[in-house]
mmCIF file with all atom_site columns, C-alpha atoms in Angstrom:
data_model
loop_
_atom_site.group_PDB
_atom_site.id
_atom_site.type_symbol
_atom_site.label_atom_id
_atom_site.label_alt_id
_atom_site.label_comp_id
_atom_site.label_asym_id
_atom_site.label_entity_id
_atom_site.label_seq_id
_atom_site.pdbx_PDB_ins_code
_atom_site.Cartn_x
_atom_site.Cartn_y
_atom_site.Cartn_z
_atom_site.occupancy
_atom_site.B_iso_or_equiv
_atom_site.pdbx_formal_charge
_atom_site.auth_seq_id
_atom_site.auth_comp_id
_atom_site.auth_asym_id
_atom_site.auth_atom_id
_atom_site.pdbx_PDB_model_num
ATOM 1   C CA . UNK A 1 1   ? -20.807 69.221 146.281 1.00 0.00 ? 4   UNK A CA 1
ATOM 2   C CA . UNK A 1 2   ? -20.263 66.040 144.778 1.00 0.00 ? 5   UNK A CA 1
ATOM 3   C CA . UNK A 1 3   ? -18.612 68.022 141.540 1.00 0.00 ? 6   UNK A CA 1
ATOM 4   C CA . UNK A 1 4   ? -16.909 69.945 143.641 1.00 0.00 ? 7   UNK A CA 1
ATOM 5   C CA . UNK A 1 5   ? -15.317 67.885 145.729 1.00 0.00 ? 8   UNK A CA 1
ATOM 6   C CA . UNK A 1 6   ? -14.395 65.299 142.398 1.00 0.00 ? 9   UNK A CA 1
ATOM 7   C CA . UNK A 1 7   ? -12.123 68.707 141.580 1.00 0.00 ? 10  UNK A CA 1
ATOM 8   C CA . UNK A 1 8   ? -10.632 69.517 144.561 1.00 0.00 ? 11  UNK A CA 1
ATOM 9   C CA . UNK A 1 9   ? -8.637  65.831 144.711 1.00 0.00 ? 12  UNK A CA 1
ATOM 10  C CA . UNK A 1 10  ? -8.546  65.978 141.198 1.00 0.00 ? 13  UNK A CA 1
ATOM 11  C CA . UNK A 1 11  ? -6.378  69.398 141.613 1.00 0.00 ? 14  UNK A CA 1
ATOM 12  C CA . UNK A 1 12  ? -5.030  67.762 144.899 1.00 0.00 ? 15  UNK A CA 1
ATOM 13  C CA . UNK A 1 13  ? -4.108  65.132 143.288 1.00 0.00 ? 16  UNK A CA 1
ATOM 14  C CA . UNK A 1 14  ? -2.630  66.778 139.765 1.00 0.00 ? 17  UNK A CA 1
ATOM 15  C CA . UNK A 1 15  ? -0.421  68.983 142.437 1.00 0.00 ? 18  UNK A CA 1
ATOM 16  C CA . UNK A 1 16  ? 1.044   66.056 143.974 1.00 0.00 ? 19  UNK A CA 1
ATOM 17  C CA . UNK A 1 17  ? 1.902   64.618 140.965 1.00 0.00 ? 20  UNK A CA 1
ATOM 18  C CA . UNK A 1 18  ? 3.368   67.527 139.611 1.00 0.00 ? 21  UNK A CA 1
ATOM 19  C CA . UNK A 1 19  ? 5.512   67.913 143.071 1.00 0.00 ? 22  UNK A CA 1
ATOM 20  C CA . UNK A 1 20  ? 7.042   64.298 141.988 1.00 0.00 ? 23  UNK A CA 1
ATOM 21  C CA . UNK A 1 21  ? 7.648   64.811 139.211 1.00 0.00 ? 24  UNK A CA 1
ATOM 22  C CA . UNK A 1 22  ? 9.432   67.758 140.376 1.00 0.00 ? 25  UNK A CA 1
ATOM 23  C CA . UNK A 1 23  ? 11.494  66.053 143.281 1.00 0.00 ? 26  UNK A CA 1
ATOM 24  C CA . UNK A 1 24  ? 12.182  62.958 139.964 1.00 0.00 ? 27  UNK A CA 1
ATOM 25  C CA . UNK A 1 25  ? 13.693  65.930 137.740 1.00 0.00 ? 28  UNK A CA 1
ATOM 26  C CA . UNK A 1 26  ? 16.320  66.706 140.824 1.00 0.00 ? 29  UNK A CA 1
ATOM 27  C CA . UNK A 1 27  ? 17.569  63.941 141.956 1.00 0.00 ? 30  UNK A CA 1
ATOM 28  C CA . UNK A 1 28  ? 18.584  62.709 138.688 1.00 0.00 ? 31  UNK A CA 1
ATOM 29  C CA . UNK A 1 29  ? 19.957  66.295 137.794 1.00 0.00 ? 32  UNK A CA 1
ATOM 30  C CA . UNK A 1 30  ? 21.950  65.741 140.861 1.00 0.00 ? 33  UNK A CA 1
ATOM 31  C CA . UNK A 1 31  ? 23.017  61.622 140.272 1.00 0.00 ? 34  UNK A CA 1
ATOM 32  C CA . UNK A 1 32  ? 23.821  63.692 136.337 1.00 0.00 ? 35  UNK A CA 1
ATOM 33  C CA . UNK A 1 33  ? 26.352  66.526 138.259 1.00 0.00 ? 36  UNK A CA 1
ATOM 34  C CA . UNK A 1 34  ? 27.124  64.182 140.217 1.00 0.00 ? 37  UNK A CA 1
ATOM 35  C CA . UNK A 1 35  ? 28.870  61.586 137.114 1.00 0.00 ? 38  UNK A CA 1
ATOM 36  C CA . UNK A 1 36  ? 32.314  63.491 137.081 1.00 0.00 ? 39  UNK A CA 1
ATOM 37  C CA . UNK A 1 37  ? 34.509  62.030 135.179 1.00 0.00 ? 40  UNK A CA 1
ATOM 38  C CA . UNK A 1 38  ? 37.738  60.291 135.996 1.00 0.00 ? 41  UNK A CA 1
ATOM 39  C CA . UNK A 1 39  ? 40.928  59.978 134.885 1.00 0.00 ? 42  UNK A CA 1
ATOM 40  C CA . UNK A 1 40  ? 42.122  56.880 136.152 1.00 0.00 ? 43  UNK A CA 1
ATOM 41  C CA . UNK A 1 41  ? 46.446  55.918 134.496 1.00 0.00 ? 44  UNK A CA 1
ATOM 42  C CA . UNK A 1 42  ? 48.464  56.971 132.101 1.00 0.00 ? 45  UNK A CA 1
ATOM 43  C CA . UNK A 1 43  ? 51.250  53.522 130.382 1.00 0.00 ? 46  UNK A CA 1
ATOM 44  C CA . UNK A 1 44  ? 52.975  54.664 127.766 1.00 0.00 ? 47  UNK A CA 1
ATOM 45  C CA . UNK A 1 45  ? 55.442  52.196 125.884 1.00 0.00 ? 48  UNK A CA 1
ATOM 46  C CA . UNK A 1 46  ? 58.093  52.957 123.495 1.00 0.00 ? 49  UNK A CA 1
ATOM 47  C CA . UNK A 1 47  ? 56.833  50.635 120.101 1.00 0.00 ? 50  UNK A CA 1
ATOM 48  C CA . UNK A 1 48  ? 59.896  51.530 117.477 1.00 0.00 ? 51  UNK A CA 1
ATOM 49  C CA . UNK A 1 49  ? 61.427  55.334 117.789 1.00 0.00 ? 52  UNK A CA 1
ATOM 50  C CA . UNK A 1 50  ? 59.132  57.331 116.919 1.00 0.00 ? 53  UNK A CA 1
ATOM 51  C CA . UNK A 1 51  ? 56.918  54.918 117.581 1.00 0.00 ? 54  UNK A CA 1
ATOM 52  C CA . UNK A 1 52  ? 54.449  55.622 121.162 1.00 0.00 ? 55  UNK A CA 1
ATOM 53  C CA . UNK A 1 53  ? 51.114  53.855 122.181 1.00 0.00 ? 56  UNK A CA 1
ATOM 54  C CA . UNK A 1 54  ? 48.849  55.097 125.124 1.00 0.00 ? 57  UNK A CA 1
ATOM 55  C CA . UNK A 1 55  ? 46.591  52.910 127.003 1.00 0.00 ? 58  UNK A CA 1
ATOM 56  C CA . UNK A 1 56  ? 44.630  55.348 128.606 1.00 0.00 ? 59  UNK A CA 1
ATOM 57  C CA . UNK A 1 57  ? 41.390  54.561 131.530 1.00 0.00 ? 60  UNK A CA 1
ATOM 58  C CA . UNK A 1 58  ? 38.679  56.649 132.808 1.00 0.00 ? 61  UNK A CA 1
ATOM 59  C CA . UNK A 1 59  ? 35.725  56.721 135.014 1.00 0.00 ? 62  UNK A CA 1
ATOM 60  C CA . UNK A 1 60  ? 32.172  58.435 133.382 1.00 0.00 ? 63  UNK A CA 1
ATOM 61  C CA . UNK A 1 61  ? 33.509  60.077 129.986 1.00 0.00 ? 64  UNK A CA 1
ATOM 62  C CA . UNK A 1 62  ? 31.308  62.122 128.596 1.00 0.00 ? 65  UNK A CA 1
ATOM 63  C CA . UNK A 1 63  ? 32.105  61.028 125.215 1.00 0.00 ? 66  UNK A CA 1
ATOM 64  C CA . UNK A 1 64  ? 35.041  58.457 123.230 1.00 0.00 ? 67  UNK A CA 1
ATOM 65  C CA . UNK A 1 65  ? 36.679  63.365 122.639 1.00 0.00 ? 68  UNK A CA 1
ATOM 66  C CA . UNK A 1 66  ? 36.978  62.553 126.183 1.00 0.00 ? 69  UNK A CA 1
ATOM 67  C CA . UNK A 1 67  ? 39.487  59.050 125.743 1.00 0.00 ? 70  UNK A CA 1
ATOM 68  C CA . UNK A 1 68  ? 41.151  59.956 122.450 1.00 0.00 ? 71  UNK A CA 1
ATOM 69  C CA . UNK A 1 69  ? 42.151  64.219 124.590 1.00 0.00 ? 72  UNK A CA 1
ATOM 70  C CA . UNK A 1 70  ? 43.708  62.722 127.603 1.00 0.00 ? 73  UNK A CA 1
ATOM 71  C CA . UNK A 1 71  ? 45.553  60.579 125.107 1.00 0.00 ? 74  UNK A CA 1
ATOM 72  C CA . UNK A 1 72  ? 46.163  63.158 124.022 1.00 0.00 ? 75  UNK A CA 1
ATOM 73  C CA . UNK A 1 73  ? 47.747  65.359 126.747 1.00 0.00 ? 76  UNK A CA 1
ATOM 74  C CA . UNK A 1 74  ? 49.475  62.179 127.719 1.00 0.00 ? 77  UNK A CA 1
ATOM 75  C CA . UNK A 1 75  ? 51.366  62.180 123.816 1.00 0.00 ? 78  UNK A CA 1
ATOM 76  C CA . UNK A 1 76  ? 51.867  65.580 124.470 1.00 0.00 ? 79  UNK A CA 1
ATOM 77  C CA . UNK A 1 77  ? 53.570  65.636 127.580 1.00 0.00 ? 80  UNK A CA 1
ATOM 78  C CA . UNK A 1 78  ? 55.632  62.121 126.375 1.00 0.00 ? 81  UNK A CA 1
ATOM 79  C CA . UNK A 1 79  ? 57.029  64.316 123.395 1.00 0.00 ? 82  UNK A CA 1
ATOM 80  C CA . UNK A 1 80  ? 57.932  67.329 125.035 1.00 0.00 ? 83  UNK A CA 1
ATOM 81  C CA . UNK A 1 81  ? 59.680  64.707 127.997 1.00 0.00 ? 84  UNK A CA 1
ATOM 82  C CA . UNK A 1 82  ? 61.723  63.127 125.036 1.00 0.00 ? 85  UNK A CA 1
ATOM 83  C CA . UNK A 1 83  ? 63.126  66.322 123.368 1.00 0.00 ? 86  UNK A CA 1
ATOM 84  C CA . UNK A 1 84  ? 60.415  66.849 121.724 1.00 0.00 ? 87  UNK A CA 1
ATOM 85  C CA . UNK A 1 85  ? 57.779  69.811 119.615 1.00 0.00 ? 88  UNK A CA 1
ATOM 86  C CA . UNK A 1 86  ? 55.770  66.917 118.790 1.00 0.00 ? 89  UNK A CA 1
ATOM 87  C CA . UNK A 1 87  ? 53.732  64.272 117.794 1.00 0.00 ? 90  UNK A CA 1
ATOM 88  C CA . UNK A 1 88  ? 50.901  62.950 115.223 1.00 0.00 ? 91  UNK A CA 1
ATOM 89  C CA . UNK A 1 89  ? 47.888  60.780 116.090 1.00 0.00 ? 92  UNK A CA 1
ATOM 90  C CA . UNK A 1 90  ? 48.066  57.446 113.578 1.00 0.00 ? 93  UNK A CA 1
ATOM 91  C CA . UNK A 1 91  ? 45.165  55.879 115.025 1.00 0.00 ? 94  UNK A CA 1
ATOM 92  C CA . UNK A 1 92  ? 42.530  55.426 118.985 1.00 0.00 ? 95  UNK A CA 1
ATOM 93  C CA . UNK A 1 93  ? 40.603  52.241 119.726 1.00 0.00 ? 96  UNK A CA 1
ATOM 94  C CA . UNK A 1 94  ? 37.456  52.986 122.780 1.00 0.00 ? 97  UNK A CA 1
ATOM 95  C CA . UNK A 1 95  ? 35.997  50.095 124.984 1.00 0.00 ? 98  UNK A CA 1
ATOM 96  C CA . UNK A 1 96  ? 33.760  50.545 127.195 1.00 0.00 ? 99  UNK A CA 1
ATOM 97  C CA . UNK A 1 97  ? 32.964  48.133 130.205 1.00 0.00 ? 100 UNK A CA 1
ATOM 98  C CA . UNK A 1 98  ? 30.760  50.026 132.193 1.00 0.00 ? 101 UNK A CA 1
ATOM 99  C CA . UNK A 1 99  ? 31.417  53.079 133.602 1.00 0.00 ? 102 UNK A CA 1
ATOM 100 C CA . UNK A 1 100 ? 35.044  52.410 133.128 1.00 0.00 ? 103 UNK A CA 1
ATOM 101 C CA . UNK A 1 101 ? 36.452  53.902 129.622 1.00 0.00 ? 104 UNK A CA 1
ATOM 102 C CA . UNK A 1 102 ? 39.423  52.289 128.028 1.00 0.00 ? 105 UNK A CA 1
ATOM 103 C CA . UNK A 1 103 ? 41.513  53.402 125.317 1.00 0.00 ? 106 UNK A CA 1
ATOM 104 C CA . UNK A 1 104 ? 43.640  52.462 122.853 1.00 0.00 ? 107 UNK A CA 1
ATOM 105 C CA . UNK A 1 105 ? 46.164  55.711 120.892 1.00 0.00 ? 108 UNK A CA 1
ATOM 106 C CA . UNK A 1 106 ? 49.509  55.237 119.005 1.00 0.00 ? 109 UNK A CA 1
ATOM 107 C CA . UNK A 1 107 ? 51.258  59.041 117.831 1.00 0.00 ? 110 UNK A CA 1
ATOM 108 C CA . UNK A 1 108 ? 54.530  59.149 116.597 1.00 0.00 ? 111 UNK A CA 1
ATOM 109 C CA . UNK A 1 109 ? 56.967  61.814 118.209 1.00 0.00 ? 112 UNK A CA 1
ATOM 110 C CA . UNK A 1 110 ? 59.532  64.161 116.736 1.00 0.00 ? 113 UNK A CA 1
ATOM 111 C CA . UNK A 1 111 ? 61.332  67.629 116.413 1.00 0.00 ? 114 UNK A CA 1
ATOM 112 C CA . UNK A 1 112 ? 59.844  68.670 113.808 1.00 0.00 ? 115 UNK A CA 1
ATOM 113 C CA . UNK A 1 113 ? 56.478  69.581 112.570 1.00 0.00 ? 116 UNK A CA 1
ATOM 114 C CA . UNK A 1 114 ? 55.571  66.208 110.951 1.00 0.00 ? 117 UNK A CA 1
ATOM 115 C CA . UNK A 1 115 ? 53.099  65.761 108.172 1.00 0.00 ? 118 UNK A CA 1
ATOM 116 C CA . UNK A 1 116 ? 49.449  64.555 108.513 1.00 0.00 ? 119 UNK A CA 1
ATOM 117 C CA . UNK A 1 117 ? 46.528  66.208 109.382 1.00 0.00 ? 120 UNK A CA 1
ATOM 118 C CA . UNK A 1 118 ? 46.515  65.432 113.163 1.00 0.00 ? 121 UNK A CA 1
ATOM 119 C CA . UNK A 1 119 ? 49.564  66.455 114.600 1.00 0.00 ? 122 UNK A CA 1
ATOM 120 C CA . UNK A 1 120 ? 49.380  68.575 117.580 1.00 0.00 ? 123 UNK A CA 1
ATOM 121 C CA . UNK A 1 121 ? 51.812  71.157 118.827 1.00 0.00 ? 124 UNK A CA 1
ATOM 122 C CA . UNK A 1 122 ? 53.651  69.551 122.018 1.00 0.00 ? 125 UNK A CA 1
ATOM 123 C CA . UNK A 1 123 ? 53.015  72.810 124.761 1.00 0.00 ? 126 UNK A CA 1
ATOM 124 C CA . UNK A 1 124 ? 50.027  74.369 122.987 1.00 0.00 ? 127 UNK A CA 1
ATOM 125 C CA . UNK A 1 125 ? 48.909  71.435 124.404 1.00 0.00 ? 128 UNK A CA 1
ATOM 126 C CA . UNK A 1 126 ? 50.340  70.367 127.697 1.00 0.00 ? 129 UNK A CA 1
ATOM 127 C CA . UNK A 1 127 ? 49.006  74.332 128.041 1.00 0.00 ? 130 UNK A CA 1
ATOM 128 C CA . UNK A 1 128 ? 45.044  73.406 127.418 1.00 0.00 ? 131 UNK A CA 1
ATOM 129 C CA . UNK A 1 129 ? 44.998  70.015 129.326 1.00 0.00 ? 132 UNK A CA 1
ATOM 130 C CA . UNK A 1 130 ? 46.321  71.867 132.622 1.00 0.00 ? 133 UNK A CA 1
ATOM 131 C CA . UNK A 1 131 ? 43.685  74.932 132.191 1.00 0.00 ? 134 UNK A CA 1
ATOM 132 C CA . UNK A 1 132 ? 41.169  71.880 131.389 1.00 0.00 ? 135 UNK A CA 1
ATOM 133 C CA . UNK A 1 133 ? 42.257  69.902 134.556 1.00 0.00 ? 136 UNK A CA 1
ATOM 134 C CA . UNK A 1 134 ? 43.184  66.776 131.921 1.00 0.00 ? 137 UNK A CA 1
ATOM 135 C CA . UNK A 1 135 ? 46.122  64.761 133.454 1.00 0.00 ? 138 UNK A CA 1
ATOM 136 C CA . UNK A 1 136 ? 49.487  63.866 131.563 1.00 0.00 ? 139 UNK A CA 1
ATOM 137 C CA . UNK A 1 137 ? 52.009  61.673 131.528 1.00 0.00 ? 140 UNK A CA 1
#
């Protein structure tokens, strides 16, 4: 009887332990899914002619690319506001302070497709931003 009782208690302990793991996994999953990105602002500064600086701020960005996309959306909308159809990425720096992500991006805007590898079509980009729920200027 001692061995049977020991097996029963061991089985009960295993079931209780597995239940605790399942509850912990469920709460972790819930916490992670609640951390949706928050787009917290864009500041735009015209540096010189067609050179524009964008300071963007996000909370809970999934990765640096999310902040880059936010800055690109701002640049594309800014180009359209100025009557231009294109922009070209010059540089972006990123700082992370806890859940807050800060981006400092520079773009050129132009009426014709600029030279370079990181060019964007402003109309196409703004449409994609709207479709993906990323705000613009």
